mmCIF file of C-alpha atoms and ligand atoms in Angstrom:
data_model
loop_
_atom_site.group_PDB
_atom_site.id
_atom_site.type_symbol
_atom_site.label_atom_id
_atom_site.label_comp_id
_atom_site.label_asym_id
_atom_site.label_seq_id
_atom_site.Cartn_x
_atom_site.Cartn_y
_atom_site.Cartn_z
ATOM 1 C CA UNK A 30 -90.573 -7.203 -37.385
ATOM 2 C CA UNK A 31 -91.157 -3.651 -36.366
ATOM 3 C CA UNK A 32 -87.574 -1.952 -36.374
ATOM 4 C CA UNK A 33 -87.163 1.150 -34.725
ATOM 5 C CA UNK A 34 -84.520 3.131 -35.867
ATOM 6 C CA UNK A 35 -81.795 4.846 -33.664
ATOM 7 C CA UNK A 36 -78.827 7.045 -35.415
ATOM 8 C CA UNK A 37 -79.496 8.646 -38.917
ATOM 9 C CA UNK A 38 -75.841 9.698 -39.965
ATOM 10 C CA UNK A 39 -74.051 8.917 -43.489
ATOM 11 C CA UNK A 40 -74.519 5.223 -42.395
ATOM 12 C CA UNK A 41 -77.757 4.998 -40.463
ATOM 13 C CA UNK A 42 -79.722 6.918 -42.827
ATOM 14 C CA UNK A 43 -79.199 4.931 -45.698
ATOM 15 C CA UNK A 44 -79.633 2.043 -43.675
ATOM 16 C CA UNK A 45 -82.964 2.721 -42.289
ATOM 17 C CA UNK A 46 -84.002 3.744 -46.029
ATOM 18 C CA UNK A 47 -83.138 -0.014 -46.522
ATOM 19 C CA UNK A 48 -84.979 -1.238 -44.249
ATOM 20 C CA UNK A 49 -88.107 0.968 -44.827
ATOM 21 C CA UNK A 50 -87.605 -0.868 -48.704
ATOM 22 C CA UNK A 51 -87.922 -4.012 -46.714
ATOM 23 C CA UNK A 52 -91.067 -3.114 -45.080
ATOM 24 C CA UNK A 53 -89.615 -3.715 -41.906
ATOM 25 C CA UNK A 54 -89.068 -0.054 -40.274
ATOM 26 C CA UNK A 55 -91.825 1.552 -38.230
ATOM 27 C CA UNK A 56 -90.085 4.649 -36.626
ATOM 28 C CA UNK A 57 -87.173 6.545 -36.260
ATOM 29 C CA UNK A 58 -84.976 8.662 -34.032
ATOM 30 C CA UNK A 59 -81.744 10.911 -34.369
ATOM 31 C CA UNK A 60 -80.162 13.309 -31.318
ATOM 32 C CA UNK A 61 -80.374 16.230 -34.308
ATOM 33 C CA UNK A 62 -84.157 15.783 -34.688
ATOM 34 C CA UNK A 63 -84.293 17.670 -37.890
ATOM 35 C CA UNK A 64 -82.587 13.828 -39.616
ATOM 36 C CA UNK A 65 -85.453 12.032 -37.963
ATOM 37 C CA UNK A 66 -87.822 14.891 -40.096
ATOM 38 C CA UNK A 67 -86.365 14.500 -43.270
ATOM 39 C CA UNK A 68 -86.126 10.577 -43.024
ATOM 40 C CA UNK A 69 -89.945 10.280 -41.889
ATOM 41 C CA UNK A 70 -90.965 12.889 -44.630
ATOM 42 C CA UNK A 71 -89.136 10.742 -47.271
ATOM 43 C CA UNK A 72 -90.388 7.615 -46.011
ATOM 44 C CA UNK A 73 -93.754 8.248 -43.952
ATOM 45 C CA UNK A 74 -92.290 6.470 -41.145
ATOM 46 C CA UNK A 75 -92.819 8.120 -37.639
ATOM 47 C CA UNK A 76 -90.042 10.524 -36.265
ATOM 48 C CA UNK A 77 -90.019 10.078 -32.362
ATOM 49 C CA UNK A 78 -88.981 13.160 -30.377
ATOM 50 C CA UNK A 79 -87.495 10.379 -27.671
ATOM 51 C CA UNK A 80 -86.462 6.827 -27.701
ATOM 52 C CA UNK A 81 -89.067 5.725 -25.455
ATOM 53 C CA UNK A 82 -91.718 7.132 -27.786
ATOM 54 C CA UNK A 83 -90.861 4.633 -29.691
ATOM 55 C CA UNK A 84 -90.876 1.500 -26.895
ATOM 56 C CA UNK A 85 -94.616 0.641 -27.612
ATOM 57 C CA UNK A 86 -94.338 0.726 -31.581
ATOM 58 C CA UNK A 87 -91.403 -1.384 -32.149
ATOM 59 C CA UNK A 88 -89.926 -4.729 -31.500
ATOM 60 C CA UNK A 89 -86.770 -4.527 -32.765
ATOM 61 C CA UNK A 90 -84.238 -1.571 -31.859
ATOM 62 C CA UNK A 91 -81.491 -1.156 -34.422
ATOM 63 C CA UNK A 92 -78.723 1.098 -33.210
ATOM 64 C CA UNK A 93 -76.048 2.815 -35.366
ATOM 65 C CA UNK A 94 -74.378 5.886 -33.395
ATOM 66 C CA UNK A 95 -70.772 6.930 -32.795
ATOM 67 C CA UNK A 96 -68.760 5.740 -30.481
ATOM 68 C CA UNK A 97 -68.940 3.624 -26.838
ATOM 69 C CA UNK A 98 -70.565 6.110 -24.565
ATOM 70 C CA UNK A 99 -73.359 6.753 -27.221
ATOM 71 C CA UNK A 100 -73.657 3.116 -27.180
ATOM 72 C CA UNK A 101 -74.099 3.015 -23.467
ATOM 73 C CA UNK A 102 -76.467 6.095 -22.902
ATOM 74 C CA UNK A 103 -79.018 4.502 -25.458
ATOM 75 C CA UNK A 104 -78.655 1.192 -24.023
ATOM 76 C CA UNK A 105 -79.406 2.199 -20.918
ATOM 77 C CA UNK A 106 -82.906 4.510 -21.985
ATOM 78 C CA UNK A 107 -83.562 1.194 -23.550
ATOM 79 C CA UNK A 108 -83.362 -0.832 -21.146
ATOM 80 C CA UNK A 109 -85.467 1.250 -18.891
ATOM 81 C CA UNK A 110 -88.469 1.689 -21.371
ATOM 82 C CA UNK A 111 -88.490 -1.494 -23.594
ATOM 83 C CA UNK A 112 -90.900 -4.542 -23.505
ATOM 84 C CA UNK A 113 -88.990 -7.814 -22.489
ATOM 85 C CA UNK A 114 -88.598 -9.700 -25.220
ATOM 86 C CA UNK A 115 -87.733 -6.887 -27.668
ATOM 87 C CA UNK A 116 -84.737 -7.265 -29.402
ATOM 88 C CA UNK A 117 -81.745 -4.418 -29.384
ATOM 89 C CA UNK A 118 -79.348 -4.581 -32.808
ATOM 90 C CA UNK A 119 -75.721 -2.571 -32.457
ATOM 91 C CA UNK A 120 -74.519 -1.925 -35.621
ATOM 92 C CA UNK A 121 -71.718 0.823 -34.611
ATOM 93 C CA UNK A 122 -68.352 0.142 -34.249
ATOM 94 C CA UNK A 123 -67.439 -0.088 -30.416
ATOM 95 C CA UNK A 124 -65.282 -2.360 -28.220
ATOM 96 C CA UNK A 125 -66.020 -5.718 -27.666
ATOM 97 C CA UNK A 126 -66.486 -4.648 -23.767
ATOM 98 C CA UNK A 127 -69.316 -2.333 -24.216
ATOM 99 C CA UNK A 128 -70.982 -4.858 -26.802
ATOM 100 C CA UNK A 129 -70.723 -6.637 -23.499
ATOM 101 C CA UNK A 130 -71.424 -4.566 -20.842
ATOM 102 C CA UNK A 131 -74.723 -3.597 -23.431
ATOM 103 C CA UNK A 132 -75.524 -6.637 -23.683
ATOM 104 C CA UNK A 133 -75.730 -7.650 -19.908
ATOM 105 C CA UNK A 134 -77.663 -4.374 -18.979
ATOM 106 C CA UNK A 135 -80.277 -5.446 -21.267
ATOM 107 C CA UNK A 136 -80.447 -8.978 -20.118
ATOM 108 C CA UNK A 137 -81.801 -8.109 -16.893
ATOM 109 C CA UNK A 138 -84.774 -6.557 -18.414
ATOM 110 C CA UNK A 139 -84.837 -9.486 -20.952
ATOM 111 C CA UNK A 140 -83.894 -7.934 -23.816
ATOM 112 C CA UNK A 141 -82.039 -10.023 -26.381
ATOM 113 C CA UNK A 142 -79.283 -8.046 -28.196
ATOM 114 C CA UNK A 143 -76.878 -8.467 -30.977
ATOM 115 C CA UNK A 144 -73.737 -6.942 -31.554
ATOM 116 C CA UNK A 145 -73.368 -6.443 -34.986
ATOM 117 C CA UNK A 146 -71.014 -3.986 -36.622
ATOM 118 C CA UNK A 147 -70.888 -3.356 -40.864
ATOM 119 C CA UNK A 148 -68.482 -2.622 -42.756
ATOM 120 C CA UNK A 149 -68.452 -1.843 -46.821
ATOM 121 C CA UNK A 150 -68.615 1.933 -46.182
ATOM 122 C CA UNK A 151 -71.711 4.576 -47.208
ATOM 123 C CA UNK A 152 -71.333 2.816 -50.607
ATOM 124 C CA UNK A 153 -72.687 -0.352 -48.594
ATOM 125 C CA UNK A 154 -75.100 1.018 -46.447
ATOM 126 C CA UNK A 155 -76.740 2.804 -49.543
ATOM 127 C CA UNK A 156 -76.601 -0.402 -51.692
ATOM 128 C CA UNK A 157 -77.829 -2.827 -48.630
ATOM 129 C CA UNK A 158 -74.886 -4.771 -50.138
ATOM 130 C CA UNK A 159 -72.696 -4.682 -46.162
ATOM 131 C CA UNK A 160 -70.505 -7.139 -44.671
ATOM 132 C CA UNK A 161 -72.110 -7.339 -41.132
ATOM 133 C CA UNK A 162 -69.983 -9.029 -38.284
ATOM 134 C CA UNK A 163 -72.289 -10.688 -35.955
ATOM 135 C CA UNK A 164 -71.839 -11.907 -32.259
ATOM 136 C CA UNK A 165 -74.526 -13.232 -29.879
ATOM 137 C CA UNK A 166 -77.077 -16.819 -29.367
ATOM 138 C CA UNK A 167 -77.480 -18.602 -32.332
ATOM 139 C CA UNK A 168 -81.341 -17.972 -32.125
ATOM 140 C CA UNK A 169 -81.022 -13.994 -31.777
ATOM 141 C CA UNK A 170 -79.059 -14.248 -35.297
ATOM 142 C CA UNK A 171 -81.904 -16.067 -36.619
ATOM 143 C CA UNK A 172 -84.080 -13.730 -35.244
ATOM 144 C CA UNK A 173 -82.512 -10.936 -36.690
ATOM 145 C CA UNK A 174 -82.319 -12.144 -40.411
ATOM 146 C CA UNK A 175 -85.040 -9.871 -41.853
ATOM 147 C CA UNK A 176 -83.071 -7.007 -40.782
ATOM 148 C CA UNK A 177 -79.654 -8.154 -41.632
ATOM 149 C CA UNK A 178 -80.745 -9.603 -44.981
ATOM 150 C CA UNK A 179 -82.205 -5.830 -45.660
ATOM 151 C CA UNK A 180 -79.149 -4.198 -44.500
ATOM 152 C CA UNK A 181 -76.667 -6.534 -46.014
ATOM 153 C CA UNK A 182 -75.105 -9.125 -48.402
ATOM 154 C CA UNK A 183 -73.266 -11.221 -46.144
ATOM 155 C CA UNK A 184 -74.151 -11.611 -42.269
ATOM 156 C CA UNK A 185 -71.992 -13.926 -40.422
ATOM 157 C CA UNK A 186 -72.078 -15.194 -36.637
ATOM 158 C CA UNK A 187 -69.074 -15.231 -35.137
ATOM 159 C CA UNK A 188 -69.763 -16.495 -31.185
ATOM 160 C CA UNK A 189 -71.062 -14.712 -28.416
ATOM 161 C CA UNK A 190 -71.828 -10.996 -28.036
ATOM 162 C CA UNK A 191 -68.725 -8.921 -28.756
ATOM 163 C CA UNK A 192 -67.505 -11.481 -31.133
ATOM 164 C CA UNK A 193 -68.746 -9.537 -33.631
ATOM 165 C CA UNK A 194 -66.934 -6.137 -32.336
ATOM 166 C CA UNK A 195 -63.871 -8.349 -31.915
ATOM 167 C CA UNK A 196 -64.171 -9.109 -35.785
ATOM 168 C CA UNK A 197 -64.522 -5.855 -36.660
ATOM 169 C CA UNK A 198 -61.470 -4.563 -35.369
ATOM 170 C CA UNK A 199 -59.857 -7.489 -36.914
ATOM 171 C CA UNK A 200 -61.126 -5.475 -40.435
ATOM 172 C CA UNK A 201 -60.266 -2.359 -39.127
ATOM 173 C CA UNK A 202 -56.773 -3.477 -38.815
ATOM 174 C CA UNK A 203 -56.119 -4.711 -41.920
ATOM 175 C CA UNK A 204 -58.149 -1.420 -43.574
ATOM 176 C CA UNK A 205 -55.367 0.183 -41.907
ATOM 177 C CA UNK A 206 -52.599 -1.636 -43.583
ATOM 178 C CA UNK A 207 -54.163 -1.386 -46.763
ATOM 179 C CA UNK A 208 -55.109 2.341 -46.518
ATOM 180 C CA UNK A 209 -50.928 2.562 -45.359
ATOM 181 C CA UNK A 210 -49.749 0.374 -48.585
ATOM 182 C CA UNK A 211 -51.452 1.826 -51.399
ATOM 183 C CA UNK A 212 -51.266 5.574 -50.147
ATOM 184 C CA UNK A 213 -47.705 4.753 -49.812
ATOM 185 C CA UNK A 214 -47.183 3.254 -52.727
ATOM 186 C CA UNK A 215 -49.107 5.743 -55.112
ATOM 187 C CA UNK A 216 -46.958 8.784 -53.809
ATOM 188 C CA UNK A 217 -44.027 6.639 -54.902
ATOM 189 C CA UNK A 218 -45.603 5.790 -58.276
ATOM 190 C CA UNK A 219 -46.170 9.554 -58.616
ATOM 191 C CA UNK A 220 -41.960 10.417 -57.515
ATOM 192 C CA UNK A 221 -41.300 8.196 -60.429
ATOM 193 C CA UNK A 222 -43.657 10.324 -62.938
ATOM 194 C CA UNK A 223 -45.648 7.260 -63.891
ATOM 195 C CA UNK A 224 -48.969 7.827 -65.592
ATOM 196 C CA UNK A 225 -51.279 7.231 -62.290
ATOM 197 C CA UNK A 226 -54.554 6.085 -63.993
ATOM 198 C CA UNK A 227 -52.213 3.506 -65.946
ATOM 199 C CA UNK A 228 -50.863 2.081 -62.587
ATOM 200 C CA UNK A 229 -54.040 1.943 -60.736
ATOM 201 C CA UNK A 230 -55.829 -0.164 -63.617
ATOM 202 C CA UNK A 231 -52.716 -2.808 -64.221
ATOM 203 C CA UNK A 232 -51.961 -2.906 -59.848
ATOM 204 C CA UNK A 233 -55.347 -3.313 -59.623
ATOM 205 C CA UNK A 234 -55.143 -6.352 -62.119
ATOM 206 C CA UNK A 235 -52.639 -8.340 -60.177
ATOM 207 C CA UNK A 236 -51.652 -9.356 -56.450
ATOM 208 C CA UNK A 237 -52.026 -5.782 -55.309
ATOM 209 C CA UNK A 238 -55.560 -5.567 -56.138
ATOM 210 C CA UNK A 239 -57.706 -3.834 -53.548
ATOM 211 C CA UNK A 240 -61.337 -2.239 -53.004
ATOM 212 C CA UNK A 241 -59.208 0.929 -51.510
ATOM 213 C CA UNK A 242 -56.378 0.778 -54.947
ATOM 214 C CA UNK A 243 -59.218 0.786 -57.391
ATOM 215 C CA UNK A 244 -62.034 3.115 -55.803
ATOM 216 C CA UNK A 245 -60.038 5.247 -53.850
ATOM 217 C CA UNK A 246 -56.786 5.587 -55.941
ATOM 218 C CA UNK A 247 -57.938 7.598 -59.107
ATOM 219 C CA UNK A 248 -59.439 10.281 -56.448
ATOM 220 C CA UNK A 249 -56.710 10.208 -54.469
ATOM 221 C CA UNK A 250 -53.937 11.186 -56.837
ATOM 222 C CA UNK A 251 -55.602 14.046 -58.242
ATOM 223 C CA UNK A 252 -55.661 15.362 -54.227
ATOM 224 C CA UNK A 253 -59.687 14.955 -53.762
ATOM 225 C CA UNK A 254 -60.527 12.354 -50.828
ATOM 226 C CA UNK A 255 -64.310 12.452 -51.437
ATOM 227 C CA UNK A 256 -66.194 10.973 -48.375
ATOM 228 C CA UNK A 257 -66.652 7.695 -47.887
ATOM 229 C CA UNK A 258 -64.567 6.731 -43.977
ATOM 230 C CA UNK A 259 -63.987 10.242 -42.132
ATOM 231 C CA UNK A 260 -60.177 9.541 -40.459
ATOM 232 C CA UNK A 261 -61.771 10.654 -37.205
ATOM 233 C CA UNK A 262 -64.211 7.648 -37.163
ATOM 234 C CA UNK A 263 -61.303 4.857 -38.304
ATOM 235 C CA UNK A 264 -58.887 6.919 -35.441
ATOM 236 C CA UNK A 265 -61.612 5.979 -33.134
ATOM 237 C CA UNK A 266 -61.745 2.032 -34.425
ATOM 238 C CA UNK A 267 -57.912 1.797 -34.106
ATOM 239 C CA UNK A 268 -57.556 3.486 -30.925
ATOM 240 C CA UNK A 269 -60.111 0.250 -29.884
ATOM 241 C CA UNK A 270 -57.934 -2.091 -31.746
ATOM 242 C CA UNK A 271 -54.711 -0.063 -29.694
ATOM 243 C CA UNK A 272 -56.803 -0.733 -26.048
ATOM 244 C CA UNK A 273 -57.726 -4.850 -26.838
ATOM 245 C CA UNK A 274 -54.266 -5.651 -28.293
ATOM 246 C CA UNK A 275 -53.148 -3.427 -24.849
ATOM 247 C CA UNK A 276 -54.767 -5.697 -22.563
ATOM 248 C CA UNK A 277 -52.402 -8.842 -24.163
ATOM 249 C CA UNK A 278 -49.389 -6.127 -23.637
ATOM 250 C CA UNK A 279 -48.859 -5.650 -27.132
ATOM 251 C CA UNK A 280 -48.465 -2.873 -29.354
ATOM 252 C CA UNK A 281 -49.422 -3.397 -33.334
ATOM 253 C CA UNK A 282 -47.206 -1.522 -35.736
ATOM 254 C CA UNK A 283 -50.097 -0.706 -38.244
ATOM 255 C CA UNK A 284 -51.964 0.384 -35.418
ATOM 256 C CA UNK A 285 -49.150 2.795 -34.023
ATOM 257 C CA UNK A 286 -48.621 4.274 -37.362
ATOM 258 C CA UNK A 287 -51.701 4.787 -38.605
ATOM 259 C CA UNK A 288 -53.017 5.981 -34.779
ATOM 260 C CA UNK A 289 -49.545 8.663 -35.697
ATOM 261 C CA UNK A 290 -50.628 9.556 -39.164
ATOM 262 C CA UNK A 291 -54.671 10.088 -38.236
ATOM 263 C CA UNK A 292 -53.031 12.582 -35.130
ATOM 264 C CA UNK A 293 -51.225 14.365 -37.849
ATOM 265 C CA UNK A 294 -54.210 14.595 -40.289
ATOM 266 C CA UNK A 295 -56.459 15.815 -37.222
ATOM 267 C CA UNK A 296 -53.934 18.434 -36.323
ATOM 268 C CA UNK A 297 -53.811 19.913 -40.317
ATOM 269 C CA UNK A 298 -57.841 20.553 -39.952
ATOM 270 C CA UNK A 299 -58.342 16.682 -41.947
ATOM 271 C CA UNK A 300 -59.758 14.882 -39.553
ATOM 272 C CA UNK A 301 -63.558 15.017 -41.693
ATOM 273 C CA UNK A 302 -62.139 13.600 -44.499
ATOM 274 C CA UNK A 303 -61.944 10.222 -46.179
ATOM 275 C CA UNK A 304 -59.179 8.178 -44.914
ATOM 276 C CA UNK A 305 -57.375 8.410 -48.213
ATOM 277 C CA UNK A 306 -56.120 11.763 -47.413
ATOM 278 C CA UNK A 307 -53.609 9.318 -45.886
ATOM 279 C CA UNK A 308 -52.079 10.092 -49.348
ATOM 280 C CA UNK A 309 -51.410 13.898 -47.821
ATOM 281 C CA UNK A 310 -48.553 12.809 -46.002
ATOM 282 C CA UNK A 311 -46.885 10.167 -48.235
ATOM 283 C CA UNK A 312 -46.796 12.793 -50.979
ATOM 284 C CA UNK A 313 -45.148 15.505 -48.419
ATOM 285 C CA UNK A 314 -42.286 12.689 -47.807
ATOM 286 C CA UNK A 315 -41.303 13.156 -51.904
ATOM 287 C CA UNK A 316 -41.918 16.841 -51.535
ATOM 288 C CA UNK A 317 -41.157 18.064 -47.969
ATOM 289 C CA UNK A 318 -41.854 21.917 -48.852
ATOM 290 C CA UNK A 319 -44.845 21.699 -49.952
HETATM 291 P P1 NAP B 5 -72.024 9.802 -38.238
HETATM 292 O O1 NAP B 5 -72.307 10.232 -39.628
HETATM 293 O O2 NAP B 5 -71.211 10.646 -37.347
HETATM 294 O O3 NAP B 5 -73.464 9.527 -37.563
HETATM 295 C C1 NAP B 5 -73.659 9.193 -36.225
HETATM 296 C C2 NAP B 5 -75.135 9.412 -35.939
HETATM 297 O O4 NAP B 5 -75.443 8.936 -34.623
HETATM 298 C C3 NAP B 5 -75.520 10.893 -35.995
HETATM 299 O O5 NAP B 5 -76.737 11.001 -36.710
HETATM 300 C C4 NAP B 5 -75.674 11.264 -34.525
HETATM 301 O O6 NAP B 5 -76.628 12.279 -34.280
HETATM 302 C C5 NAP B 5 -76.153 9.966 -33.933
HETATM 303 N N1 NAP B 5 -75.779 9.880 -32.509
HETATM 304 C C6 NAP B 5 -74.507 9.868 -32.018
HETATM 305 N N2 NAP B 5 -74.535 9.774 -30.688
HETATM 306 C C7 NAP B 5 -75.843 9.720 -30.341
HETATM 307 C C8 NAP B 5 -76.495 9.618 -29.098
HETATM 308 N N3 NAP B 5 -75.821 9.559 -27.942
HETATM 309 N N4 NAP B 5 -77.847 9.599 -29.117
HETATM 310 C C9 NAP B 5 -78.529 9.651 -30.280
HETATM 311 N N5 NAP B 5 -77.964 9.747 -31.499
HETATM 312 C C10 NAP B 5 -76.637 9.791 -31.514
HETATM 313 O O7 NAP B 5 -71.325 8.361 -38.208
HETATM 314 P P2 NAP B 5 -71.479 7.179 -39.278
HETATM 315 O O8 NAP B 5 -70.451 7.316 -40.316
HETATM 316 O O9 NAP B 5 -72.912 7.026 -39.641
HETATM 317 O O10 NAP B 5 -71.017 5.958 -38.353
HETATM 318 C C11 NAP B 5 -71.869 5.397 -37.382
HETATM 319 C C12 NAP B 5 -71.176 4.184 -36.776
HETATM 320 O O11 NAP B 5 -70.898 3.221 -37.819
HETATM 321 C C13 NAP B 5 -69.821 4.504 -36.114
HETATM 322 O O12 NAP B 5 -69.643 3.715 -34.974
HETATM 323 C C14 NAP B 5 -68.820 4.165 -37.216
HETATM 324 O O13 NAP B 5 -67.548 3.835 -36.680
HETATM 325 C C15 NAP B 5 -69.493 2.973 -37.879
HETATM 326 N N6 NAP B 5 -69.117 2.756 -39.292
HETATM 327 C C16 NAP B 5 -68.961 3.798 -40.157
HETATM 328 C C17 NAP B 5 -68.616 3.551 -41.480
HETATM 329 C C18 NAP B 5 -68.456 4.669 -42.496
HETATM 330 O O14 NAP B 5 -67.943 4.401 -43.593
HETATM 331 N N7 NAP B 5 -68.870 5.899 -42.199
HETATM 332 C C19 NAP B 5 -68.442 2.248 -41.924
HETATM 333 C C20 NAP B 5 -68.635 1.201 -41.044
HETATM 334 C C21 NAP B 5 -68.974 1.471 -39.723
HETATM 335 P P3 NAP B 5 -76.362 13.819 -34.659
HETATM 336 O O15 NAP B 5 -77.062 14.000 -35.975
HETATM 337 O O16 NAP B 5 -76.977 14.600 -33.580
HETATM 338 O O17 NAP B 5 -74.868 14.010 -34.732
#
């Protein structure tokens, strides 16, 4: 497998590090060029000034940009410069659609692809320890297992292309309600001048135990939301999750909220920061002046 590389930001970079430990990446490219640089001067793979540079090098495209449209654009350079045969890996978060509409682009030029978005955060990408949500044939998965086992601890095939996308809202979702819950509950903990550190560790013993309680909490109460999920990106998944749960005319109260919430954070100049800053506005509700 010769992976070319396409999106170095806090998750693609650390990704394509992982697979360069693998042995498995050839080349890479970013729209800030100056990514592609550093990554190729760390790693002595190539940095291509253009995607199709990188057509006759590579077999194996693996994608991990920012939203639909990006998603689209590269799709469709790709499909206009690659080999048929070549295989095209999504790994950012879009809607099931576009996995889709990606997918059947590439198909006339017989290019296999794979929808298959991650989650586990930077933590994950750096660690090659993701969850990776996988939806296309049964033979592209196999295909694709060098690059998934590089990228990830746990890669699972959920039906066709999009099913993958369709899973990962499903996580986005319930990231939501978690992120909601323990913000919410940690301003109240702090109303009732409990020692914070105290309730994290013995909540994060029992039923309420969560990734988000125990890594995020200690950070969280001291008013520091170091960067792991900008709120902009998860605004973006859950305004997906708000369009597919649409189109069955229904409207998800998590979603809502949260989609309410992230608008607020945006507005207050918070939209780059972790989605624990979530905790900003349950602490306002015990201390509306401040
Ligand atoms: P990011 O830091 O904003 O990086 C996005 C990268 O894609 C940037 O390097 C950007 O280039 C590049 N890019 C965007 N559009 C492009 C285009 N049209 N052509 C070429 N390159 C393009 O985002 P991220 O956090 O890595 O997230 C990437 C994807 O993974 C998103 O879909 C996100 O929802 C998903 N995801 C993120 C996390 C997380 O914790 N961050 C977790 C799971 C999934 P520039 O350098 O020019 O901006």
């Amino acid at each position: 497998m010769k992976v070319g590389f396409i999106g170095l930001g806090a998750m693609g970079y650390p990704m394509a590090l992982n697979l360069r430990k693998a042995r498995l990446l050839t080349a890479v490219y970013n729209r800030t060029h100056s990514k592609a640089e550093a990554l190729a001067g760390e790693t002595g793979c190539v940095a291509a000034c253009a995607i199709p540079d990188m057509a006759a090098q590579c077999d194996t495209f693996v994608l991990c940009v920012s939203a639909d449209q990006d998603v689209l654009a590269i799709t469709d350079t790709l499909a206009g410069c690659l080999h048929p045969g070549t295989l095209v890996m999504d790994c950012s978060t879009v809607s099931a659609d576009t996995a889709r509409k990606a997918a059947g682009h590439l198909a006339q030029h017989a290019i296999a692809f794979l929808d298959c978005p991650v989650s586990g955060g930077t933590e994950g990408a750096k660690n090659g320890t993701l969850a990776i949500m996988c939806g296309g044939e049964e033979k592209v998965f196999e295909r694709a297992q060098p690059a998934l086992n590089a990228l990830g601890k746990r890669s699972v095939l959920l039906g066709p292309v999009g099913a993958g996308q369709a899973t990962k809202a499903v996580n986005q979702i319930a990231v939501a309600g978690i992120a909601q819950a323990v913000t919410e509950a940690l301003a109240f903990a702090e109303a009732q001048s409990l020692p914070l550190d105290r309730v994290i560790e013995v909540v994060g013993s029992g039923a309420a135990a969560s990734w988000f309680l125990s890594h995020r909490g200690p950070s969280m109460v001291r008013g520091q939301y170091p960067l792991g999920f900008k709120v902009a990106l998860h605004k973006k998944d859950l305004e997906i999750c708000q369009r597919m749960a649409g189109v069955r005319g229904v409207r998800l109260p998590v979603v809502e909220m949260t989609l309410l919430h992230y608008q607020r954070l945006l507005e207050g100049g918070h939209g780059d920061e972790d989605i624990s800053s979530l905790f900003r506005l349950k602490h306002a509700l015990f201390t509306p002046s401040a």
